[in-house]
Amino acid sequence: MTSLAFILLLAFLPAESARSKYPPKSSISSPVFGPQQVYGLLNGSITVTCFYPPTRVNRHDRKYWCKESTRGCSTITSTNGYTAPGYQGRASITDNPQEENFQISISELTMADAGTYQCGIGINSRKLYHRVNLDVSQGSHIREGAELFYVKLHSTLTMTCNFGSEYDSTRKFLCKMDKNGCVNIIDSYGKVDEDYIGRTLLSNTKAPGSFSIMITQMSWEDSGLYLCGVGVYGQNGETKELDVHVYEETSIPQGKPTIFGVKGSSATFECHYKPLKHSSVNYWCKWRQNGCFRIIDNSGYVSDLYEGRVAMYDNPDNQTITIILNQLKDSDEGYYWCMTDEEEEQKSSTELKIVEGEPALQGKKDVEAQEGSRLNLTCLYPCRYYSYQKYWCKWNSASCTPLPASDQRQPGPDITCDTDDKTVILSFDSVAKSDQGWYWCGVKRNGLYGETMAVYLSVTAGGSAGRSLEVLDADVPSPPEGDFTPQGRAKSAASESPNQSGPNTLLLVLAPVGAVLLIIATAFAVFKYRQIKRSDLVSVGSYRTNISMSDFESVKDYGASNNACVKETQETRIGGDEFITATATPESTAETKKAKRPARRHPFLSSTPPALCWEPQG
């Protein structure tokens, strides 16, 4: 019965994903990594490569190769210069700190050399080691071992597989081994495991039958044994083993794996590259199941679909490339990749999610001006950007070139920043046809680019001479409720001819006077009508009388408190011209309710007018 319950429990357990087949960081005992199995031929030779994290201590510490036995692990050779008897002249060890590995070579293999070895750092068997099994056999052919990949946490892994031209049109795939077989990660038919969506790519290379796989944002769970192959795993075709180990390295900064962008606003991405291997071509693309759609690169290429929306900035001081994408829309959601044409350089992917909201930078997005006219492009920014550097730039396919500020006194358009009105203004003394195009208003701080807003300027043919003297303001839209409203901005206004001021002036004076009189008469008529309408027969106790309801309302405006004839409510200033009405205290409310109870002595029949302070009896 217990066995049956256990089987039913296993049946309802969720299926494992491809990333759950390898132990997490907490279960990884040693960061030293190498092949698990090595094959060699009798009288032949082998070379074993072991990797280690490139810390300062690891670079200078002792590296060793030892053979396990019941008595411990006996050193065969080490970087201290020691080589055990029987291995002198045929065993050697070489440290390559720049390559973050060390290599062990053994020649003239014998059958006695088969066994279990350790490649490690420091003292033998002190955790920093990796076990390697050596198999020595007779014959002319040995099995090919797995190709090793030692990659940093959050970095990018690139693997290449070549199976010959006869497999050029055959299905290519990458799968990850587990106890039940090999779980498909990605294939050339566009099928991608859900844990790898947006961060893996499979693409054909120049050689027929060869392809490469890239995986970005490597995590601890990505460690394990993979197979790249052609055909169908376990049925036909060929495969190649790829042994992947992930280790932690904090010296390389990482970008955010997910960025949230407000619809209609902008998003900023950062791509990191190694300073010693700066690629000649850097490009940014959007991930798709069958490839990566190129959006922009540093050679000046920009996709027509992203004209005026994307710009790339190279920052050699901190080895980053910044990409800004503005005018965000729902279709922009997805995964974006930083790519280079160098296989050894770091590649990364970032997910962009679009959320609803109000862009912080506000302004008119489409502006039309006549050639020769004066023009102001206005950008409104919120208080949180008060201390940021503000700028205007003109977009082109290479980047967005910043325009000079007004105090630099250079010809052409200039920028002024009105901190009182919280606006950044781009002014044109005389708009030219060459000024047509995209302009960006943006903010940045400490060299880091922030939010941007794009404006398209259309320049039409010039009009009359008088028109060219006007100043056209590209007015900003009304800010959201609760924000500030700019004051003192100049507005364009067309001048009127003097000979039109005769009859029109008299009409302009009499029309408002007549309107005021009409409003007063209407208000008086409505007031009298409501006063007559609201008069009703009211029963109080056993008496019936004709009392205007307005008399009760005048009484209700006063509370039966200690201060006679004091209104229940009072106005409290909360800032600006806004007021709120504070309700009466519970004590006053209780007294008011008491005042509204029917009175047995009917004091309202006395000579006291109802509109005066009325204090009920009983």
Coordinates of C-alpha atoms in Angstrom, one line a residue:
M1 CA 0.0 0.0 0.0
T2 CA 2.9 2.4 0.8
S3 CA 4.5 1.7 -2.5
L4 CA 1.3 2.4 -4.3
A5 CA 1.0 5.8 -2.6
F6 CA 4.6 6.6 -3.4
I7 CA 4.0 5.9 -7.1
L8 CA 0.9 8.1 -7.2
L9 CA 2.9 10.9 -5.5
L10 CA 5.6 10.7 -8.2
A11 CA 2.9 10.7 -10.9
F12 CA 1.7 14.1 -9.8
L13 CA 5.1 15.8 -9.4
P14 CA 5.7 18.5 -12.0
A15 CA 8.1 17.7 -14.8
E16 CA 11.6 19.1 -14.6
S17 CA 12.7 21.8 -16.9
A18 CA 16.0 21.7 -18.7
R19 CA 17.7 24.0 -16.2
S20 CA 16.9 21.8 -13.2
K21 CA 19.2 19.0 -14.2
Y22 CA 22.3 20.3 -12.6
P23 CA 23.0 21.1 -8.9
P24 CA 22.8 24.8 -7.8
K25 CA 25.7 26.8 -6.5
S26 CA 25.3 25.6 -2.9
S27 CA 26.1 22.0 -4.0
I28 CA 29.1 22.8 -6.1
S29 CA 32.1 21.9 -3.9
S30 CA 35.0 23.2 -6.1
P31 CA 35.3 25.9 -8.7
V32 CA 38.2 23.9 -10.4
F33 CA 36.8 22.2 -13.5
G34 CA 38.1 19.8 -16.1
P35 CA 37.1 16.7 -18.1
Q36 CA 35.4 13.9 -16.2
Q37 CA 36.7 11.2 -18.6
V38 CA 39.9 11.1 -20.7
Y39 CA 40.8 8.4 -23.2
G40 CA 44.3 7.4 -24.3
L41 CA 46.0 4.7 -26.3
L42 CA 48.8 2.5 -25.1
N43 CA 52.2 4.2 -25.8
G44 CA 50.3 7.3 -26.8
S45 CA 49.9 10.7 -25.0
I46 CA 47.1 12.8 -23.5
T47 CA 46.7 16.4 -22.5
V48 CA 44.3 17.4 -19.8
T49 CA 43.2 21.0 -19.3
C50 CA 41.8 22.2 -15.9
F51 CA 40.2 25.6 -15.4
Y52 CA 40.1 27.8 -12.3
P53 CA 38.7 31.2 -11.3
P54 CA 41.2 33.9 -12.1
T55 CA 41.6 35.4 -8.6
R56 CA 44.9 36.9 -7.5
V57 CA 45.5 33.9 -5.1
N58 CA 44.7 31.3 -7.7
R59 CA 47.0 32.8 -10.3
H60 CA 50.0 32.5 -8.0
D61 CA 49.1 29.4 -6.0
R62 CA 50.5 25.9 -6.6
K63 CA 48.9 23.7 -9.3
Y64 CA 49.2 20.0 -9.1
W65 CA 48.3 16.6 -10.7
C66 CA 48.0 13.6 -8.4
K67 CA 46.8 10.0 -8.6
E68 CA 44.3 8.7 -6.1
S69 CA 44.9 5.5 -4.1
T70 CA 43.8 4.0 -0.8
R71 CA 46.6 6.0 0.9
G72 CA 45.6 9.4 -0.4
C73 CA 46.5 11.3 -3.6
S74 CA 50.2 11.0 -4.5
T75 CA 51.6 14.0 -6.5
I76 CA 52.7 13.2 -10.0
T77 CA 53.8 16.7 -11.0
S78 CA 53.3 20.3 -9.8
T79 CA 54.2 23.8 -10.7
N80 CA 56.7 23.9 -7.8
G81 CA 59.0 21.9 -10.1
Y82 CA 58.4 18.4 -8.6
T83 CA 57.9 15.3 -10.7
A84 CA 57.4 11.9 -9.2
P85 CA 59.8 9.0 -10.1
G86 CA 58.6 7.0 -13.0
Y87 CA 57.0 10.1 -14.6
Q88 CA 60.2 12.2 -15.1
G89 CA 60.6 13.1 -18.8
R90 CA 57.0 12.1 -19.7
A91 CA 54.8 14.2 -17.4
S92 CA 54.7 18.0 -17.2
I93 CA 52.3 20.7 -16.0
T94 CA 52.0 24.3 -17.4
D95 CA 50.1 27.2 -15.8
N96 CA 48.4 29.6 -18.1
P97 CA 47.0 32.4 -15.8
Q98 CA 46.0 34.6 -18.7
E99 CA 43.9 31.8 -20.1
E100 CA 42.6 30.9 -16.6
N101 CA 43.7 27.2 -16.9
F102 CA 46.6 24.8 -16.5
Q103 CA 47.5 21.8 -18.6
I104 CA 48.9 18.4 -17.8
S105 CA 50.6 16.3 -20.4
I106 CA 51.6 12.6 -20.1
S107 CA 53.3 10.7 -22.8
E108 CA 54.4 7.0 -23.3
L109 CA 51.2 5.8 -21.7
T110 CA 51.2 2.4 -20.0
M111 CA 48.3 0.3 -18.8
A112 CA 49.3 1.2 -15.2
D113 CA 48.6 4.8 -15.9
A114 CA 44.9 4.2 -16.0
G115 CA 43.0 5.3 -12.9
T116 CA 41.5 8.3 -11.1
Y117 CA 43.5 11.6 -10.9
Q118 CA 43.0 15.1 -9.4
C119 CA 43.9 18.4 -10.9
G120 CA 43.9 21.0 -8.2
I121 CA 45.2 24.2 -6.6
G122 CA 47.1 24.6 -3.3
I123 CA 47.4 21.5 -1.1
N124 CA 46.4 18.1 -2.4
S125 CA 42.7 17.1 -1.8
R126 CA 41.8 20.4 -0.1
K127 CA 38.5 21.0 -1.9
L128 CA 40.1 23.0 -4.8
Y129 CA 40.4 20.1 -7.2
H130 CA 38.6 18.2 -9.9
R131 CA 38.5 14.4 -10.5
V132 CA 39.5 13.0 -13.8
N133 CA 39.3 9.3 -14.9
L134 CA 42.0 8.1 -17.3
D135 CA 41.2 5.1 -19.5
V136 CA 44.1 3.5 -21.4
S137 CA 43.3 1.0 -24.2
Q138 CA 45.0 -0.8 -27.0
G139 CA 44.1 -0.2 -30.6
S140 CA 44.2 2.5 -33.2
H141 CA 41.1 4.5 -32.4
I142 CA 39.9 6.1 -29.2
R143 CA 36.6 7.7 -28.3
E144 CA 36.4 11.5 -28.5
G145 CA 36.0 13.1 -25.1
A146 CA 33.6 16.0 -24.3
E147 CA 34.7 19.5 -25.3
L148 CA 35.1 21.6 -22.1
F149 CA 33.6 25.1 -21.6
Y150 CA 34.4 27.1 -18.4
V151 CA 32.2 30.2 -18.3
K152 CA 31.6 33.0 -15.9
L153 CA 28.3 33.5 -14.1
H154 CA 26.0 35.8 -16.1
S155 CA 28.3 35.8 -19.1
T156 CA 27.8 34.3 -22.6
L157 CA 28.7 30.8 -23.8
T158 CA 29.4 30.2 -27.5
M159 CA 29.7 26.6 -28.9
T160 CA 30.5 25.5 -32.4
C161 CA 29.7 22.1 -34.0
N162 CA 30.7 20.8 -37.4
F163 CA 29.4 17.6 -38.9
G164 CA 30.3 17.9 -42.6
S165 CA 28.6 19.0 -45.7
E166 CA 26.5 15.8 -45.9
Y167 CA 24.4 17.2 -43.0
D168 CA 24.1 20.8 -44.4
S169 CA 20.3 20.5 -44.8
T170 CA 19.6 18.2 -41.8
R171 CA 18.0 19.4 -38.6
K172 CA 20.5 20.9 -36.1
F173 CA 19.9 20.9 -32.4
L174 CA 21.3 21.3 -28.9
C175 CA 20.0 19.2 -26.0
K176 CA 21.0 18.8 -22.3
M177 CA 21.5 15.4 -20.8
D178 CA 19.5 14.2 -17.8
K179 CA 18.7 10.9 -16.3
N180 CA 15.8 10.3 -18.8
G181 CA 17.6 11.3 -22.0
C182 CA 18.4 14.6 -23.7
V183 CA 16.1 17.6 -23.3
N184 CA 15.9 19.8 -26.4
I185 CA 17.2 23.3 -25.8
I186 CA 17.0 24.7 -29.3
D187 CA 16.9 23.4 -32.9
S188 CA 17.0 24.8 -36.4
Y189 CA 13.2 24.3 -36.7
G190 CA 12.6 27.2 -34.2
K191 CA 11.7 25.1 -31.2
V192 CA 13.2 26.6 -27.9
D193 CA 12.9 25.3 -24.4
E194 CA 10.8 27.7 -22.2
D195 CA 13.8 28.4 -19.8
Y196 CA 16.0 29.5 -22.7
I197 CA 13.6 31.8 -24.6
G198 CA 15.2 35.1 -25.4
R199 CA 18.7 34.0 -24.4
T200 CA 19.8 31.3 -26.8
L201 CA 20.5 31.5 -30.6
L202 CA 21.3 28.8 -33.2
S203 CA 22.8 30.0 -36.4
N204 CA 24.6 28.4 -39.4
T205 CA 28.3 29.2 -40.0
K206 CA 30.2 29.5 -43.2
A207 CA 31.3 25.9 -43.4
P208 CA 28.5 23.6 -44.7
G209 CA 27.1 21.4 -42.0
S210 CA 28.5 23.5 -39.2
F211 CA 26.5 25.8 -36.8
S212 CA 27.0 27.7 -33.6
I213 CA 24.9 28.1 -30.4
M214 CA 25.0 31.0 -28.0
I215 CA 23.5 31.1 -24.5
T216 CA 23.5 34.4 -22.6
Q217 CA 23.0 35.2 -18.9
M218 CA 24.6 31.9 -17.8
S219 CA 23.3 30.7 -14.4
W220 CA 24.4 28.0 -12.1
E221 CA 21.7 25.7 -13.4
D222 CA 23.2 25.9 -16.9
S223 CA 26.1 23.8 -15.9
G224 CA 26.0 20.2 -17.2
L225 CA 26.6 18.0 -20.1
Y226 CA 25.1 19.0 -23.5
L227 CA 24.9 17.4 -26.9
C228 CA 25.0 19.3 -30.2
G229 CA 24.0 17.2 -33.1
V230 CA 22.3 16.7 -36.5
G231 CA 19.3 14.6 -37.1
V232 CA 17.2 13.2 -34.2
Y233 CA 18.8 12.3 -30.9
G234 CA 18.8 8.5 -30.4
Q235 CA 17.5 7.8 -33.9
N236 CA 19.8 9.1 -36.6
G237 CA 22.6 11.6 -37.3
E238 CA 25.6 12.4 -35.1
T239 CA 26.2 14.1 -31.8
K240 CA 29.1 15.8 -30.0
E241 CA 29.5 16.1 -26.2
L242 CA 29.9 19.6 -24.6
D243 CA 30.7 19.8 -20.9
V244 CA 29.8 23.1 -19.4
H245 CA 30.8 24.5 -16.0
V246 CA 29.7 27.9 -14.6
Y247 CA 31.8 29.7 -12.0
E248 CA 31.5 33.1 -10.3
E249 CA 33.5 36.1 -11.4
T250 CA 32.6 39.5 -10.2
S251 CA 35.1 41.6 -12.0
I252 CA 33.0 42.0 -15.1
P253 CA 29.9 44.2 -14.5
Q254 CA 26.6 42.9 -15.7
G255 CA 23.6 44.7 -17.2
K256 CA 20.1 44.3 -15.9
P257 CA 18.5 41.1 -17.2
T258 CA 15.1 42.9 -17.3
I259 CA 14.3 46.5 -18.0
F260 CA 10.8 48.1 -17.6
G261 CA 9.9 50.9 -20.0
V262 CA 6.9 53.3 -19.9
K263 CA 4.8 53.3 -23.0
G264 CA 5.7 56.4 -25.1
S265 CA 8.9 57.0 -23.1
S266 CA 12.4 55.5 -23.6
A267 CA 14.6 52.7 -22.3
T268 CA 18.4 52.6 -21.9
F269 CA 20.5 49.5 -22.5
E270 CA 24.2 48.9 -21.7
C271 CA 26.5 46.5 -23.4
H272 CA 29.9 45.6 -21.8
Y273 CA 33.0 44.6 -23.8
K274 CA 36.5 43.6 -22.9
P275 CA 38.9 46.5 -23.4
L276 CA 41.7 44.4 -24.9
K277 CA 39.4 42.7 -27.5
H278 CA 37.2 45.6 -28.6
S279 CA 35.5 44.4 -31.7
S280 CA 35.5 46.5 -34.9
V281 CA 31.7 45.8 -35.3
N282 CA 29.3 46.0 -32.4
Y283 CA 25.6 45.6 -33.1
W284 CA 22.3 45.4 -31.3
C285 CA 19.5 43.1 -32.3
K286 CA 16.1 41.8 -31.3
W287 CA 15.8 38.1 -30.6
R288 CA 13.6 35.9 -32.6
Q289 CA 13.2 32.2 -32.6
N290 CA 15.0 31.8 -36.0
G291 CA 17.6 34.5 -35.5
C292 CA 18.4 38.0 -34.2
F293 CA 17.0 41.0 -36.2
R294 CA 19.7 43.7 -36.4
I295 CA 18.5 47.1 -35.4
I296 CA 21.7 49.2 -35.2
D297 CA 25.5 48.9 -35.3
N298 CA 28.5 51.1 -34.8
S299 CA 29.2 51.3 -38.6
G300 CA 26.2 53.6 -39.1
Y301 CA 23.5 51.1 -40.0
V302 CA 20.0 51.6 -38.6
S303 CA 17.0 49.6 -39.6
D304 CA 14.3 51.6 -41.4
L305 CA 11.8 50.4 -38.9
Y306 CA 13.7 52.2 -36.1
E307 CA 14.6 55.5 -37.8
G308 CA 14.6 58.3 -35.3
R309 CA 14.0 55.9 -32.4
V310 CA 17.4 54.4 -31.6
A311 CA 20.9 55.7 -31.0
M312 CA 24.2 54.1 -30.0
Y313 CA 27.0 55.7 -27.8
D314 CA 30.4 54.2 -27.3
N315 CA 31.9 54.9 -23.8
P316 CA 35.6 53.6 -24.0
D317 CA 36.3 54.9 -20.5
N318 CA 34.1 52.3 -18.8
Q319 CA 34.1 49.8 -21.7
T320 CA 30.4 50.1 -22.4
I321 CA 28.2 50.8 -25.3
T322 CA 24.9 52.5 -24.5
I323 CA 21.8 52.0 -26.7
I324 CA 18.7 54.2 -26.2
L325 CA 15.4 53.2 -27.7
N326 CA 12.5 55.7 -27.4
Q327 CA 8.9 56.1 -28.5
L328 CA 8.3 52.8 -26.8
K329 CA 5.2 50.8 -27.9
D330 CA 3.7 47.4 -27.0
S331 CA 5.4 45.6 -29.9
D332 CA 8.8 46.6 -28.5
E333 CA 8.5 44.0 -25.8
G334 CA 11.0 41.2 -26.1
Y335 CA 14.7 40.2 -25.8
Y336 CA 17.5 42.4 -27.1
W337 CA 21.1 41.2 -27.6
C338 CA 24.4 43.0 -27.5
M339 CA 26.5 41.3 -30.2
T340 CA 30.0 41.6 -31.7
D341 CA 31.8 39.9 -34.6
E342 CA 34.4 38.5 -32.2
E343 CA 33.5 35.1 -30.8
E344 CA 35.6 35.6 -27.7
E345 CA 34.0 38.8 -26.7
Q346 CA 31.1 38.9 -24.2
K347 CA 27.6 38.9 -25.5
S348 CA 24.5 39.6 -23.4
S349 CA 20.8 39.7 -23.6
T350 CA 18.2 41.9 -21.8
E351 CA 14.4 41.6 -21.6
L352 CA 12.3 44.7 -22.2
K353 CA 8.8 44.9 -20.7
I354 CA 6.4 47.7 -21.5
V355 CA 4.3 49.1 -18.7
E356 CA 1.5 51.7 -18.8
G357 CA 2.3 55.2 -17.4
E358 CA 3.0 58.8 -18.1
P359 CA 6.4 59.7 -19.7
A360 CA 8.3 62.1 -17.5
L361 CA 9.5 64.3 -20.4
Q362 CA 6.6 66.1 -22.1
G363 CA 6.4 68.0 -25.3
K364 CA 4.9 68.3 -28.8
K365 CA 6.1 65.3 -30.8
D366 CA 5.4 66.6 -34.3
V367 CA 6.2 70.2 -35.2
E368 CA 5.9 72.0 -38.5
A369 CA 7.7 75.3 -39.3
Q370 CA 8.2 77.5 -42.3
E371 CA 11.6 78.0 -43.7
G372 CA 13.1 81.2 -42.4
S373 CA 10.9 81.5 -39.4
R374 CA 12.0 81.5 -35.7
L375 CA 11.2 78.4 -33.7
N376 CA 11.3 77.2 -30.1
L377 CA 11.1 73.4 -29.3
T378 CA 10.1 73.0 -25.7
C379 CA 10.7 70.1 -23.4
L380 CA 9.0 69.9 -20.0
Y381 CA 10.7 67.9 -17.3
P382 CA 9.6 67.0 -13.7
C383 CA 11.1 68.0 -10.4
R384 CA 13.1 64.7 -10.0
Y385 CA 15.2 65.7 -13.1
Y386 CA 16.0 69.1 -11.6
S387 CA 19.6 68.3 -10.8
Y388 CA 20.2 66.2 -14.0
Q389 CA 22.0 67.5 -17.1
K390 CA 19.5 68.4 -19.8
Y391 CA 20.3 68.3 -23.5
W392 CA 18.9 68.5 -27.0
C393 CA 20.5 66.6 -29.8
K394 CA 19.9 66.0 -33.5
W395 CA 19.5 62.4 -34.5
N396 CA 21.3 60.7 -37.3
S397 CA 22.1 57.1 -38.2
A398 CA 25.4 57.2 -36.3
S399 CA 24.2 58.7 -33.0
C400 CA 22.4 61.7 -31.6
T401 CA 24.7 64.7 -31.9
P402 CA 24.3 67.1 -28.9
L403 CA 23.5 70.7 -29.8
P404 CA 25.4 73.6 -28.2
A405 CA 24.0 75.5 -25.2
S406 CA 23.0 79.2 -25.6
D407 CA 25.9 80.5 -23.5
Q408 CA 28.4 79.0 -26.0
R409 CA 27.4 81.7 -28.6
Q410 CA 27.7 79.4 -31.6
P411 CA 25.7 79.9 -34.8
G412 CA 22.6 77.8 -35.5
P413 CA 20.1 76.4 -32.9
D414 CA 21.0 76.7 -29.2
I415 CA 19.6 75.4 -25.9
T416 CA 18.3 77.3 -22.9
C417 CA 17.2 75.6 -19.6
D418 CA 14.5 77.5 -17.7
T419 CA 14.8 76.0 -14.2
D420 CA 11.9 78.1 -12.9
D421 CA 9.5 76.8 -15.5
K422 CA 11.3 73.4 -15.6
T423 CA 11.6 73.5 -19.4
V424 CA 14.5 72.9 -21.9
I425 CA 14.1 75.0 -25.0
L426 CA 15.8 74.5 -28.4
S427 CA 15.7 77.8 -30.3
F428 CA 16.1 78.3 -34.0
D429 CA 16.9 81.9 -35.1
S430 CA 16.0 81.1 -38.7
V431 CA 14.7 77.6 -39.6
A432 CA 16.5 76.1 -42.6
K433 CA 15.5 73.2 -44.8
S434 CA 18.5 71.3 -43.5
D435 CA 17.0 71.5 -40.0
Q436 CA 14.3 69.1 -40.9
G437 CA 14.6 65.7 -39.0
W438 CA 14.5 64.1 -35.6
Y439 CA 15.4 65.9 -32.4
W440 CA 15.8 64.4 -29.0
C441 CA 15.4 66.0 -25.6
G442 CA 17.1 64.0 -22.8
V443 CA 18.6 63.9 -19.4
K444 CA 21.7 62.3 -18.1
R445 CA 23.6 62.1 -14.8
N446 CA 27.3 61.2 -14.1
G447 CA 27.8 60.3 -17.7
L448 CA 24.8 57.9 -17.7
Y449 CA 22.0 58.5 -20.2
G450 CA 18.5 58.6 -18.9
E451 CA 15.1 59.3 -20.4
T452 CA 14.6 60.8 -23.8
M453 CA 11.8 62.3 -25.8
A454 CA 11.8 62.4 -29.7
V455 CA 10.4 65.3 -31.8
Y456 CA 10.1 65.4 -35.6
L457 CA 10.5 68.8 -37.2
S458 CA 9.0 69.3 -40.7
V459 CA 10.2 72.4 -42.6
T460 CA 7.9 73.8 -45.3
A461 CA 8.6 76.4 -48.0
G462 CA 9.0 79.9 -46.6
G463 CA 6.1 82.5 -46.6
S464 CA 6.0 86.3 -46.5
A465 CA 8.7 88.4 -44.9
G466 CA 6.5 89.3 -42.0
R467 CA 5.9 85.6 -41.2
S468 CA 9.7 85.0 -40.8
L469 CA 9.8 87.4 -37.9
E470 CA 7.4 85.5 -35.8
V471 CA 8.5 83.1 -33.0
L472 CA 6.8 79.7 -33.2
D473 CA 6.5 77.9 -29.9
A474 CA 6.0 74.1 -30.0
D475 CA 3.8 74.1 -26.9
V476 CA 4.0 71.3 -24.5
P477 CA 0.8 69.4 -23.5
S478 CA -0.9 70.0 -20.2
P479 CA 1.0 68.2 -17.4
P480 CA -0.7 65.5 -15.4
E481 CA -2.9 66.5 -12.4
G482 CA -0.8 67.4 -9.4
D483 CA 2.2 68.5 -11.5
F484 CA 3.3 72.1 -12.1
T485 CA 2.2 74.3 -14.9
P486 CA 4.9 76.4 -16.7
Q487 CA 4.4 80.2 -16.4
G488 CA 5.6 83.1 -18.5
R489 CA 6.1 81.2 -21.8
A490 CA 5.8 83.3 -24.9
K491 CA 3.0 82.3 -27.3
S492 CA 2.9 83.2 -31.0
A493 CA 0.1 85.6 -32.0
A494 CA -0.7 87.1 -35.4
S495 CA -0.9 90.9 -35.5
E496 CA -4.1 92.6 -36.6
S497 CA -4.5 95.4 -39.1
P498 CA -5.4 98.9 -37.7
N499 CA -8.3 99.6 -40.1
Q500 CA -10.3 96.7 -38.7
S501 CA -10.7 98.3 -35.2
G502 CA -13.8 100.5 -35.9
P503 CA -17.1 98.7 -35.6
N504 CA -15.4 95.6 -34.2
T505 CA -14.3 97.5 -31.1
L506 CA -17.9 98.7 -30.3
L507 CA -19.2 95.2 -30.8
L508 CA -16.5 93.8 -28.5
V509 CA -17.6 96.3 -25.7
L510 CA -21.4 95.9 -26.0
A511 CA -21.4 92.1 -26.3
P512 CA -20.0 91.3 -22.8
V513 CA -22.3 94.0 -21.2
G514 CA -25.4 92.4 -22.7
A515 CA -24.2 88.9 -21.7
V516 CA -23.7 90.0 -18.1
L517 CA -27.2 91.5 -17.9
L518 CA -28.8 88.4 -19.4
I519 CA -27.0 86.2 -16.9
I520 CA -28.2 88.4 -13.9
A521 CA -31.8 88.3 -15.1
T522 CA -31.8 84.6 -15.6
A523 CA -30.2 83.9 -12.2
F524 CA -32.9 86.1 -10.5
A525 CA -35.7 84.3 -12.2
V526 CA -34.3 80.9 -11.3
F527 CA -33.9 82.0 -7.7
K528 CA -37.5 83.2 -7.4
Y529 CA -38.8 80.1 -9.1
R530 CA -36.9 77.7 -6.7
Q531 CA -38.1 79.7 -3.7
I532 CA -41.7 79.3 -4.7
K533 CA -41.2 75.7 -5.7
R534 CA -39.5 74.7 -2.4
S535 CA -42.4 76.0 -0.3
D536 CA -44.3 73.1 1.0
L537 CA -46.7 72.0 3.7
V538 CA -44.7 70.6 6.6
S539 CA -46.0 68.6 9.5
V540 CA -44.4 69.1 12.9
G541 CA -46.0 67.1 15.6
S542 CA -49.8 67.7 15.5
Y543 CA -49.4 71.1 13.7
R544 CA -49.4 71.8 10.0
T545 CA -48.1 75.0 8.6
N546 CA -46.7 76.4 5.4
I547 CA -42.9 76.9 5.9
S548 CA -40.4 77.5 3.2
M549 CA -37.7 74.8 3.1
S550 CA -35.1 77.5 2.6
D551 CA -35.8 78.5 6.2
F552 CA -34.8 75.1 7.5
E553 CA -31.7 75.1 5.4
S554 CA -30.7 78.4 6.9
V555 CA -31.1 76.9 10.3
K556 CA -29.2 73.8 9.3
D557 CA -26.2 75.9 8.5
Y558 CA -25.7 76.6 12.2
G559 CA -25.0 74.1 14.9
A560 CA -26.4 73.9 18.4
S561 CA -23.0 74.3 20.0
N562 CA -21.7 76.4 22.8
N563 CA -21.1 79.2 20.4
A564 CA -24.4 80.3 19.0
C565 CA -24.7 81.1 15.3
V566 CA -21.3 79.6 14.4
K567 CA -21.2 77.5 11.2
E568 CA -20.5 73.7 11.5
T569 CA -17.9 73.8 8.8
Q570 CA -14.7 75.7 8.3
E571 CA -12.4 76.1 5.4
T572 CA -8.8 75.0 5.7
R573 CA -6.1 76.0 3.3
I574 CA -4.0 73.2 1.9
G575 CA -1.8 75.0 -0.5
G576 CA -2.2 77.2 -3.5
D577 CA -5.8 78.2 -4.2
E578 CA -7.2 74.8 -3.1
F579 CA -9.5 74.6 -0.1
I580 CA -11.1 71.6 1.7
T581 CA -14.2 71.6 3.9
A582 CA -13.6 70.0 7.3
T583 CA -16.7 68.4 8.8
A584 CA -17.9 69.1 12.3
T585 CA -16.8 67.2 15.3
P586 CA -18.8 64.2 16.5
E587 CA -20.0 66.2 19.5
S588 CA -21.3 69.0 17.3
T589 CA -23.0 66.4 15.0
A590 CA -24.7 64.8 18.0
E591 CA -26.0 68.1 19.1
T592 CA -27.2 68.9 15.6
K593 CA -29.2 65.6 15.5
K594 CA -30.7 66.5 18.8
A595 CA -31.7 69.9 17.4
K596 CA -33.6 68.2 14.6
R597 CA -35.9 66.2 16.9
P598 CA -39.6 67.3 16.9
A599 CA -40.3 69.7 19.8
R600 CA -43.4 69.2 22.0
R601 CA -43.7 72.9 22.8
H602 CA -43.5 74.0 19.2
P603 CA -41.2 77.0 19.7
F604 CA -41.3 77.8 16.0
L605 CA -44.8 79.3 16.5
S606 CA -43.3 82.1 18.5
S607 CA -42.5 85.5 17.2
T608 CA -38.8 84.5 16.6
P609 CA -38.0 84.4 12.9
P610 CA -37.0 80.9 11.7
A611 CA -33.8 82.2 10.1
L612 CA -32.4 83.3 13.5
C613 CA -30.7 80.9 16.0
W614 CA -33.2 78.3 16.9
E615 CA -32.7 76.3 20.1
P616 CA -35.3 73.5 20.6
Q617 CA -36.8 72.7 23.9
G618 CA -36.7 69.3 25.6

